[in-house]
Amino acid sequence: MRKCMILLLCMMASSVMAQTKVYDKLIFTDGGTVEGRIKVQHPGKDLVFIQDGKETTYEMETILAIERSPRDADDLSGIDDVIVTRGGKVCKGQIVKQLLGKSVYLKEDHGVVKIVKNEEIACQRKEKLNQEQSLFEQTPFLDVVVTDGGQYQGVIVLQDYGTDQEPSFLLVESADGKKQRVEISAIVEMQRIPNEKYTPLKKIKMGDGEVSFNRNITKTTAYTTDDDGNFNIPRETLQAPVVNLQVGSPLVIETGDTRANQQGILIRATVVDNDGKSMLLFSYRNMVLSPVQPANQATVNQILRREYQVVPGYYVFFVPENKKVYVCEVK
């Protein structure tokens, strides 16, 4: 029973849904159900379940199965479940159900659900879906594994089911990348706590001539140029998204991964007064001498994603090839 319960919590910790939504569904032996999330588990005894902000303790013997919703089709980050059988077969996807003490239901990427009996499983591990993000950025909860000798916090990345000669164990990976082996027989409690580093990514759909500033999609902005080659944008007609950034958070610009957009330049515009009118001003000189350099850059699903560390102000994303201008205000 202890081995089964540990797998239950490992399974549910890999959900990638928003933290305000349902993570787990309990199905009871009497046919009843509740939806919410598992908070604490005492292996082989009971679990603490949160539903609508209320905590309830359920005896394990009253629970028939656990279900978990598969991730959305537009999710670009999350955790894959990998099951290795004792015969050496590898199954990869998302665990969407566990019939306690009996079997695991694994939904593969092409939609087929495979049922794997518990006694067939040699080990179960987790792999990050998005290789551009860290493991910790892709899991909504951290695992806290408690034994009589201490506790270990991180992400459970492996559960080995053991053999008649070798005990079953977990590997808990901490934020610094170190892995701690914990024998399942030593575990007295398992907790799940919200992960502050969780940064889920979803696909974004943008049309031609659109750019996203922290998922605020905007179109090109009209401008004029003067004899000195300066670009002028009147603020009175400007319709630019406002991005409120927390300290240390990046400005994220996403565009279609085209040749033109790959040459895009981010510039901090100057606010000037021109004949009584407030204007945003930038120039080719700014593009050459003071562009804002991206801290990170990646292409996922044909979307070019750049992260910039910026201070408050107006910013212009300029595409030289077609001279398109996109503006946002950072606060």
mmCIF file of C-alpha atoms in Angstrom:
data_model
loop_
_atom_site.group_PDB
_atom_site.id
_atom_site.type_symbol
_atom_site.label_atom_id
_atom_site.label_comp_id
_atom_site.label_asym_id
_atom_site.label_seq_id
_atom_site.Cartn_x
_atom_site.Cartn_y
_atom_site.Cartn_z
ATOM 1 C CA MET A 1 0.000 0.000 0.000
ATOM 2 C CA ARG A 2 2.826 2.409 0.855
ATOM 3 C CA LYS A 3 4.346 2.073 -2.619
ATOM 4 C CA CYS A 4 0.974 2.756 -4.250
ATOM 5 C CA MET A 5 0.334 5.894 -2.224
ATOM 6 C CA ILE A 6 3.707 7.364 -3.020
ATOM 7 C CA LEU A 7 3.023 6.967 -6.728
ATOM 8 C CA LEU A 8 -0.276 8.749 -6.245
ATOM 9 C CA LEU A 9 1.395 11.912 -5.018
ATOM 10 C CA CYS A 10 4.190 11.736 -7.587
ATOM 11 C CA MET A 11 1.534 11.571 -10.285
ATOM 12 C CA MET A 12 -0.442 14.539 -9.100
ATOM 13 C CA ALA A 13 2.561 16.795 -8.574
ATOM 14 C CA SER A 14 3.150 16.983 -12.338
ATOM 15 C CA SER A 15 -0.014 18.867 -13.279
ATOM 16 C CA VAL A 16 0.471 22.054 -15.296
ATOM 17 C CA MET A 17 -2.928 23.670 -14.865
ATOM 18 C CA ALA A 18 -3.262 27.155 -13.362
ATOM 19 C CA GLN A 19 -2.995 27.117 -9.566
ATOM 20 C CA THR A 20 -6.541 28.443 -9.121
ATOM 21 C CA LYS A 21 -8.060 25.464 -10.942
ATOM 22 C CA VAL A 22 -8.773 21.854 -10.068
ATOM 23 C CA TYR A 23 -5.758 19.560 -9.964
ATOM 24 C CA ASP A 24 -7.044 16.284 -8.534
ATOM 25 C CA LYS A 25 -10.314 14.399 -8.544
ATOM 26 C CA LEU A 26 -10.890 11.754 -5.887
ATOM 27 C CA ILE A 27 -13.239 8.879 -6.725
ATOM 28 C CA PHE A 28 -14.475 7.031 -3.645
ATOM 29 C CA THR A 29 -15.435 3.408 -3.236
ATOM 30 C CA ASP A 30 -19.062 4.455 -2.654
ATOM 31 C CA GLY A 31 -19.152 6.270 -6.036
ATOM 32 C CA GLY A 32 -18.817 9.811 -4.687
ATOM 33 C CA THR A 33 -16.266 12.326 -5.998
ATOM 34 C CA VAL A 34 -14.567 15.561 -4.923
ATOM 35 C CA GLU A 35 -12.414 17.954 -6.958
ATOM 36 C CA GLY A 36 -9.580 20.130 -5.705
ATOM 37 C CA ARG A 37 -6.009 19.195 -4.870
ATOM 38 C CA ILE A 38 -4.040 16.913 -2.591
ATOM 39 C CA LYS A 39 -2.071 18.872 0.006
ATOM 40 C CA VAL A 40 -0.641 16.274 2.391
ATOM 41 C CA GLN A 41 -0.402 12.496 2.320
ATOM 42 C CA HIS A 42 0.425 10.049 5.094
ATOM 43 C CA PRO A 43 1.370 6.910 3.139
ATOM 44 C CA GLY A 44 -1.006 4.018 3.672
ATOM 45 C CA LYS A 45 -3.166 6.034 6.086
ATOM 46 C CA ASP A 46 -4.880 9.181 4.836
ATOM 47 C CA LEU A 47 -4.544 12.357 2.812
ATOM 48 C CA VAL A 48 -5.506 15.998 3.309
ATOM 49 C CA PHE A 49 -7.543 17.359 0.405
ATOM 50 C CA ILE A 50 -8.348 21.017 -0.346
ATOM 51 C CA GLN A 51 -11.691 21.806 -1.981
ATOM 52 C CA ASP A 52 -12.888 25.430 -2.309
ATOM 53 C CA GLY A 53 -10.381 26.487 0.339
ATOM 54 C CA LYS A 54 -11.569 23.890 2.878
ATOM 55 C CA GLU A 55 -9.300 21.075 4.079
ATOM 56 C CA THR A 56 -10.714 17.580 4.597
ATOM 57 C CA THR A 57 -8.924 14.399 5.640
ATOM 58 C CA TYR A 58 -9.868 11.178 3.831
ATOM 59 C CA GLU A 59 -8.843 7.660 4.815
ATOM 60 C CA MET A 60 -6.974 5.939 1.990
ATOM 61 C CA GLU A 61 -9.147 2.834 2.224
ATOM 62 C CA THR A 62 -12.163 4.922 1.141
ATOM 63 C CA ILE A 63 -10.519 6.085 -2.125
ATOM 64 C CA LEU A 64 -10.912 4.005 -5.269
ATOM 65 C CA ALA A 65 -9.073 6.152 -7.808
ATOM 66 C CA ILE A 66 -7.459 9.515 -8.541
ATOM 67 C CA GLU A 67 -7.991 11.390 -11.802
ATOM 68 C CA ARG A 68 -6.038 14.302 -13.217
ATOM 69 C CA SER A 69 -6.999 16.499 -16.157
ATOM 70 C CA PRO A 70 -4.542 16.340 -19.084
ATOM 71 C CA ARG A 71 -2.741 19.540 -19.941
ATOM 72 C CA ASP A 72 -4.263 21.916 -22.460
ATOM 73 C CA ALA A 73 -3.335 21.600 -26.124
ATOM 74 C CA ASP A 74 -1.768 25.073 -26.078
ATOM 75 C CA ASP A 75 0.573 24.383 -23.125
ATOM 76 C CA LEU A 76 4.231 24.822 -24.029
ATOM 77 C CA SER A 77 5.586 23.857 -20.611
ATOM 78 C CA GLY A 78 4.929 21.180 -18.037
ATOM 79 C CA ILE A 79 6.112 17.773 -16.931
ATOM 80 C CA ASP A 80 5.919 14.488 -18.808
ATOM 81 C CA ASP A 81 5.494 11.207 -16.944
ATOM 82 C CA VAL A 82 7.762 8.375 -18.085
ATOM 83 C CA ILE A 83 7.002 4.798 -17.013
ATOM 84 C CA VAL A 84 9.597 2.058 -17.498
ATOM 85 C CA THR A 85 8.261 -1.481 -17.169
ATOM 86 C CA ARG A 86 10.160 -4.446 -15.756
ATOM 87 C CA GLY A 87 10.327 -5.772 -19.293
ATOM 88 C CA GLY A 88 12.176 -2.633 -20.434
ATOM 89 C CA LYS A 89 9.297 -0.951 -22.265
ATOM 90 C CA VAL A 90 9.174 2.853 -21.999
ATOM 91 C CA CYS A 91 5.844 4.726 -22.020
ATOM 92 C CA LYS A 92 5.786 8.542 -22.059
ATOM 93 C CA GLY A 93 2.918 10.992 -21.691
ATOM 94 C CA GLN A 94 0.673 12.207 -18.878
ATOM 95 C CA ILE A 95 -0.727 10.087 -16.091
ATOM 96 C CA VAL A 96 -4.427 10.955 -16.097
ATOM 97 C CA LYS A 97 -5.717 8.318 -13.676
ATOM 98 C CA GLN A 98 -4.573 5.858 -11.065
ATOM 99 C CA LEU A 99 -6.696 2.980 -9.861
ATOM 100 C CA LEU A 100 -5.213 2.641 -6.399
ATOM 101 C CA GLY A 101 -3.313 -0.544 -5.792
ATOM 102 C CA LYS A 102 -3.957 -1.780 -9.323
ATOM 103 C CA SER A 103 -2.959 0.284 -12.354
ATOM 104 C CA VAL A 104 -1.928 3.597 -13.913
ATOM 105 C CA TYR A 105 -3.541 5.236 -16.957
ATOM 106 C CA LEU A 106 -1.002 7.042 -19.151
ATOM 107 C CA LYS A 107 -2.185 9.301 -21.993
ATOM 108 C CA GLU A 108 0.446 9.447 -24.714
ATOM 109 C CA ASP A 109 1.008 12.495 -26.937
ATOM 110 C CA HIS A 110 -1.000 10.995 -29.820
ATOM 111 C CA GLY A 111 -4.007 10.548 -27.534
ATOM 112 C CA VAL A 112 -3.893 6.814 -26.844
ATOM 113 C CA VAL A 113 -4.352 5.899 -23.159
ATOM 114 C CA LYS A 114 -2.271 2.942 -21.980
ATOM 115 C CA ILE A 115 -3.092 1.024 -18.809
ATOM 116 C CA VAL A 116 -0.051 -0.253 -16.937
ATOM 117 C CA LYS A 117 -0.469 -2.591 -13.971
ATOM 118 C CA ASN A 118 1.412 -1.638 -10.825
ATOM 119 C CA GLU A 119 3.323 -4.901 -10.676
ATOM 120 C CA GLU A 120 4.664 -4.276 -14.208
ATOM 121 C CA ILE A 121 6.304 -0.948 -13.304
ATOM 122 C CA ALA A 122 10.035 -0.860 -12.614
ATOM 123 C CA CYS A 123 10.301 2.889 -12.203
ATOM 124 C CA GLN A 124 8.556 6.126 -12.946
ATOM 125 C CA ARG A 125 10.327 9.391 -13.645
ATOM 126 C CA LYS A 126 9.582 12.968 -14.672
ATOM 127 C CA GLU A 127 10.950 14.876 -17.667
ATOM 128 C CA LYS A 128 10.426 18.533 -18.475
ATOM 129 C CA LEU A 129 8.366 19.251 -21.574
ATOM 130 C CA ASN A 130 10.050 22.522 -22.552
ATOM 131 C CA GLN A 131 13.815 22.210 -22.843
ATOM 132 C CA GLU A 132 14.222 26.013 -22.748
ATOM 133 C CA GLN A 133 12.841 26.199 -19.185
ATOM 134 C CA SER A 134 14.130 24.695 -15.984
ATOM 135 C CA LEU A 135 12.369 21.810 -14.258
ATOM 136 C CA PHE A 136 11.305 24.117 -11.437
ATOM 137 C CA GLU A 137 9.713 26.626 -13.814
ATOM 138 C CA GLN A 138 7.452 23.901 -15.196
ATOM 139 C CA THR A 139 5.952 22.348 -12.073
ATOM 140 C CA PRO A 140 3.272 24.185 -10.056
ATOM 141 C CA PHE A 141 4.070 22.495 -6.745
ATOM 142 C CA LEU A 142 7.149 21.441 -4.844
ATOM 143 C CA ASP A 143 7.283 18.123 -3.002
ATOM 144 C CA VAL A 144 8.265 17.974 0.655
ATOM 145 C CA VAL A 145 9.207 14.434 1.679
ATOM 146 C CA VAL A 146 9.312 13.952 5.461
ATOM 147 C CA THR A 147 11.075 11.109 7.287
ATOM 148 C CA ASP A 148 11.874 10.572 10.958
ATOM 149 C CA GLY A 149 15.382 11.834 10.218
ATOM 150 C CA GLY A 150 14.471 15.051 8.387
ATOM 151 C CA GLN A 151 12.754 16.421 5.308
ATOM 152 C CA TYR A 152 13.678 16.981 1.666
ATOM 153 C CA GLN A 153 12.153 19.685 -0.538
ATOM 154 C CA GLY A 154 12.217 19.824 -4.323
ATOM 155 C CA VAL A 155 10.739 17.845 -7.184
ATOM 156 C CA ILE A 156 10.339 14.063 -7.091
ATOM 157 C CA VAL A 157 12.025 13.134 -10.369
ATOM 158 C CA LEU A 158 12.154 9.357 -9.912
ATOM 159 C CA GLN A 159 10.332 6.586 -8.099
ATOM 160 C CA ASP A 160 12.019 3.209 -8.262
ATOM 161 C CA TYR A 161 9.680 0.353 -7.352
ATOM 162 C CA GLY A 162 12.484 -1.855 -6.124
ATOM 163 C CA THR A 163 12.833 -5.632 -6.226
ATOM 164 C CA ASP A 164 12.809 -8.490 -3.750
ATOM 165 C CA GLN A 165 16.473 -7.693 -3.080
ATOM 166 C CA GLU A 166 16.474 -3.871 -3.393
ATOM 167 C CA PRO A 167 14.131 -1.475 -1.540
ATOM 168 C CA SER A 168 11.951 1.018 -3.411
ATOM 169 C CA PHE A 169 13.040 4.648 -3.224
ATOM 170 C CA LEU A 170 12.476 8.185 -4.462
ATOM 171 C CA LEU A 171 14.903 10.750 -5.856
ATOM 172 C CA VAL A 172 14.104 14.320 -4.806
ATOM 173 C CA GLU A 173 15.842 17.006 -6.875
ATOM 174 C CA SER A 174 16.439 20.300 -5.050
ATOM 175 C CA ALA A 175 16.651 23.774 -6.604
ATOM 176 C CA ASP A 176 20.465 23.536 -6.837
ATOM 177 C CA GLY A 177 20.211 20.370 -8.945
ATOM 178 C CA LYS A 178 21.284 17.929 -6.228
ATOM 179 C CA LYS A 179 19.339 14.670 -5.895
ATOM 180 C CA GLN A 180 18.532 13.059 -2.553
ATOM 181 C CA ARG A 181 17.651 9.370 -2.365
ATOM 182 C CA VAL A 182 14.887 8.571 0.130
ATOM 183 C CA GLU A 183 13.741 5.023 0.807
ATOM 184 C CA ILE A 184 9.960 4.788 0.623
ATOM 185 C CA SER A 185 9.786 2.720 3.809
ATOM 186 C CA ALA A 186 11.261 5.695 5.704
ATOM 187 C CA ILE A 187 8.641 8.231 4.572
ATOM 188 C CA VAL A 188 6.064 9.343 7.143
ATOM 189 C CA GLU A 189 4.523 12.294 5.286
ATOM 190 C CA MET A 190 4.499 13.950 1.880
ATOM 191 C CA GLN A 191 3.422 17.513 1.226
ATOM 192 C CA ARG A 192 2.844 19.687 -1.827
ATOM 193 C CA ILE A 193 3.486 23.399 -1.518
ATOM 194 C CA PRO A 194 2.976 26.119 -4.182
ATOM 195 C CA ASN A 195 6.063 26.753 -6.295
ATOM 196 C CA GLU A 196 6.904 30.451 -6.624
ATOM 197 C CA LYS A 197 9.170 29.763 -9.619
ATOM 198 C CA TYR A 198 6.361 28.153 -11.624
ATOM 199 C CA THR A 199 6.191 29.992 -14.975
ATOM 200 C CA PRO A 200 3.784 28.222 -17.340
ATOM 201 C CA LEU A 201 3.963 29.012 -21.053
ATOM 202 C CA LYS A 202 1.169 28.655 -23.559
ATOM 203 C CA LYS A 203 1.064 28.970 -27.327
ATOM 204 C CA ILE A 204 0.232 32.434 -28.530
ATOM 205 C CA LYS A 205 -1.504 33.150 -31.818
ATOM 206 C CA MET A 206 -0.511 36.333 -33.605
ATOM 207 C CA GLY A 207 -1.433 37.622 -37.024
ATOM 208 C CA ASP A 208 0.879 39.305 -39.513
ATOM 209 C CA GLY A 209 2.002 42.673 -38.245
ATOM 210 C CA GLU A 210 1.382 41.847 -34.571
ATOM 211 C CA VAL A 211 3.786 41.731 -31.628
ATOM 212 C CA SER A 212 3.160 40.630 -28.034
ATOM 213 C CA PHE A 213 4.509 42.491 -24.991
ATOM 214 C CA ASN A 214 4.045 40.148 -22.009
ATOM 215 C CA ARG A 215 1.090 38.564 -23.818
ATOM 216 C CA ASN A 216 -0.453 41.960 -24.699
ATOM 217 C CA ILE A 217 -0.818 41.756 -28.473
ATOM 218 C CA THR A 218 -0.457 45.026 -30.347
ATOM 219 C CA LYS A 219 -0.331 46.164 -33.964
ATOM 220 C CA THR A 220 2.009 48.620 -35.666
ATOM 221 C CA THR A 221 2.076 52.236 -34.529
ATOM 222 C CA ALA A 222 1.976 55.229 -36.892
ATOM 223 C CA TYR A 223 4.960 57.584 -36.857
ATOM 224 C CA THR A 224 6.631 60.391 -38.788
ATOM 225 C CA THR A 225 10.297 61.095 -39.460
ATOM 226 C CA ASP A 226 12.022 64.478 -39.508
ATOM 227 C CA ASP A 227 14.972 65.834 -41.466
ATOM 228 C CA ASP A 228 17.377 64.532 -38.831
ATOM 229 C CA GLY A 229 16.143 60.977 -39.241
ATOM 230 C CA ASN A 230 14.312 60.910 -35.929
ATOM 231 C CA PHE A 231 11.152 58.860 -35.537
ATOM 232 C CA ASN A 232 8.316 60.770 -33.876
ATOM 233 C CA ILE A 233 5.193 59.237 -32.331
ATOM 234 C CA PRO A 234 2.513 61.546 -30.879
ATOM 235 C CA ARG A 235 1.464 60.374 -27.420
ATOM 236 C CA GLU A 236 -2.048 61.823 -27.699
ATOM 237 C CA THR A 237 -3.010 59.239 -30.311
ATOM 238 C CA LEU A 238 -0.826 56.426 -28.996
ATOM 239 C CA GLN A 239 -2.602 53.192 -28.094
ATOM 240 C CA ALA A 240 0.126 51.146 -26.462
ATOM 241 C CA PRO A 241 -0.240 48.290 -23.971
ATOM 242 C CA VAL A 242 0.871 48.991 -20.422
ATOM 243 C CA VAL A 243 3.042 46.273 -18.868
ATOM 244 C CA ASN A 244 3.286 46.293 -15.078
ATOM 245 C CA LEU A 245 6.457 44.461 -14.104
ATOM 246 C CA GLN A 246 7.433 43.246 -10.674
ATOM 247 C CA VAL A 247 11.011 43.900 -9.614
ATOM 248 C CA GLY A 248 13.306 41.534 -11.489
ATOM 249 C CA SER A 249 10.638 40.316 -13.921
ATOM 250 C CA PRO A 250 11.484 40.589 -17.633
ATOM 251 C CA LEU A 251 9.742 42.329 -20.481
ATOM 252 C CA VAL A 252 8.853 39.450 -22.809
ATOM 253 C CA ILE A 253 8.451 40.174 -26.511
ATOM 254 C CA GLU A 254 7.013 37.459 -28.763
ATOM 255 C CA THR A 255 6.805 37.605 -32.544
ATOM 256 C CA GLY A 256 6.450 35.219 -35.447
ATOM 257 C CA ASP A 257 9.865 33.695 -36.130
ATOM 258 C CA THR A 258 10.438 35.384 -39.498
ATOM 259 C CA ARG A 259 13.648 36.737 -40.993
ATOM 260 C CA ALA A 260 12.405 40.300 -40.559
ATOM 261 C CA ASN A 261 11.408 39.852 -36.907
ATOM 262 C CA GLN A 262 14.709 38.171 -36.084
ATOM 263 C CA GLN A 263 16.359 41.538 -36.828
ATOM 264 C CA GLY A 264 13.962 43.403 -34.524
ATOM 265 C CA ILE A 265 15.530 45.924 -32.139
ATOM 266 C CA LEU A 266 14.242 47.078 -28.753
ATOM 267 C CA ILE A 267 14.874 50.735 -27.947
ATOM 268 C CA ARG A 268 13.898 52.910 -25.008
ATOM 269 C CA ALA A 269 12.138 55.950 -26.432
ATOM 270 C CA THR A 270 12.601 59.493 -25.142
ATOM 271 C CA VAL A 271 9.571 61.584 -24.201
ATOM 272 C CA VAL A 272 9.942 65.125 -25.598
ATOM 273 C CA ASP A 273 7.798 68.221 -26.035
ATOM 274 C CA ASN A 274 7.450 69.336 -29.650
ATOM 275 C CA ASP A 275 5.485 72.571 -30.208
ATOM 276 C CA GLY A 276 3.351 71.842 -27.167
ATOM 277 C CA LYS A 277 2.734 68.229 -28.106
ATOM 278 C CA SER A 278 4.152 65.283 -26.165
ATOM 279 C CA MET A 279 6.037 62.929 -28.445
ATOM 280 C CA LEU A 280 8.016 59.707 -28.276
ATOM 281 C CA LEU A 281 11.348 60.103 -30.010
ATOM 282 C CA PHE A 282 13.937 57.560 -31.149
ATOM 283 C CA SER A 283 16.483 57.397 -33.957
ATOM 284 C CA TYR A 284 18.749 55.129 -35.956
ATOM 285 C CA ARG A 285 21.517 56.331 -33.664
ATOM 286 C CA ASN A 286 19.671 54.743 -30.716
ATOM 287 C CA MET A 287 19.404 51.500 -32.663
ATOM 288 C CA VAL A 288 23.160 51.389 -33.180
ATOM 289 C CA LEU A 289 24.469 52.815 -29.915
ATOM 290 C CA SER A 290 21.885 51.977 -27.257
ATOM 291 C CA PRO A 291 19.680 49.012 -28.168
ATOM 292 C CA VAL A 292 18.359 46.922 -25.291
ATOM 293 C CA GLN A 293 19.977 43.496 -25.551
ATOM 294 C CA PRO A 294 17.859 40.409 -24.794
ATOM 295 C CA ALA A 295 18.800 38.453 -21.692
ATOM 296 C CA ASN A 296 17.307 35.252 -23.148
ATOM 297 C CA GLN A 297 16.012 34.189 -26.542
ATOM 298 C CA ALA A 298 14.309 31.040 -27.786
ATOM 299 C CA THR A 299 11.992 29.839 -30.526
ATOM 300 C CA VAL A 300 9.091 27.598 -29.528
ATOM 301 C CA ASN A 301 6.315 26.516 -31.899
ATOM 302 C CA GLN A 302 7.478 29.046 -34.545
ATOM 303 C CA ILE A 303 7.218 31.908 -32.044
ATOM 304 C CA LEU A 304 10.372 33.922 -31.331
ATOM 305 C CA ARG A 305 10.466 34.781 -27.622
ATOM 306 C CA ARG A 306 12.886 37.346 -26.185
ATOM 307 C CA GLU A 307 13.290 38.438 -22.555
ATOM 308 C CA TYR A 308 14.652 41.881 -21.637
ATOM 309 C CA GLN A 309 15.576 43.392 -18.283
ATOM 310 C CA VAL A 310 14.232 46.940 -18.427
ATOM 311 C CA VAL A 311 13.364 49.936 -16.251
ATOM 312 C CA PRO A 312 10.073 51.842 -16.439
ATOM 313 C CA GLY A 313 9.466 53.908 -19.553
ATOM 314 C CA TYR A 314 8.285 53.695 -23.155
ATOM 315 C CA TYR A 315 9.846 51.034 -25.363
ATOM 316 C CA VAL A 316 9.802 50.622 -29.121
ATOM 317 C CA PHE A 317 10.291 47.341 -30.933
ATOM 318 C CA PHE A 318 11.522 48.334 -34.404
ATOM 319 C CA VAL A 319 11.739 45.972 -37.392
ATOM 320 C CA PRO A 320 14.281 47.518 -39.816
ATOM 321 C CA GLU A 321 13.362 45.462 -42.890
ATOM 322 C CA ASN A 322 9.843 46.856 -43.163
ATOM 323 C CA LYS A 323 10.240 49.827 -40.761
ATOM 324 C CA LYS A 324 7.400 48.632 -38.551
ATOM 325 C CA VAL A 325 7.119 50.134 -35.082
ATOM 326 C CA TYR A 326 5.491 48.564 -31.999
ATOM 327 C CA VAL A 327 5.264 50.445 -28.697
ATOM 328 C CA CYS A 328 4.594 49.509 -25.075
ATOM 329 C CA GLU A 329 4.818 51.347 -21.774
ATOM 330 C CA VAL A 330 6.534 49.616 -18.848
ATOM 331 C CA LYS A 331 5.562 50.569 -15.310
#
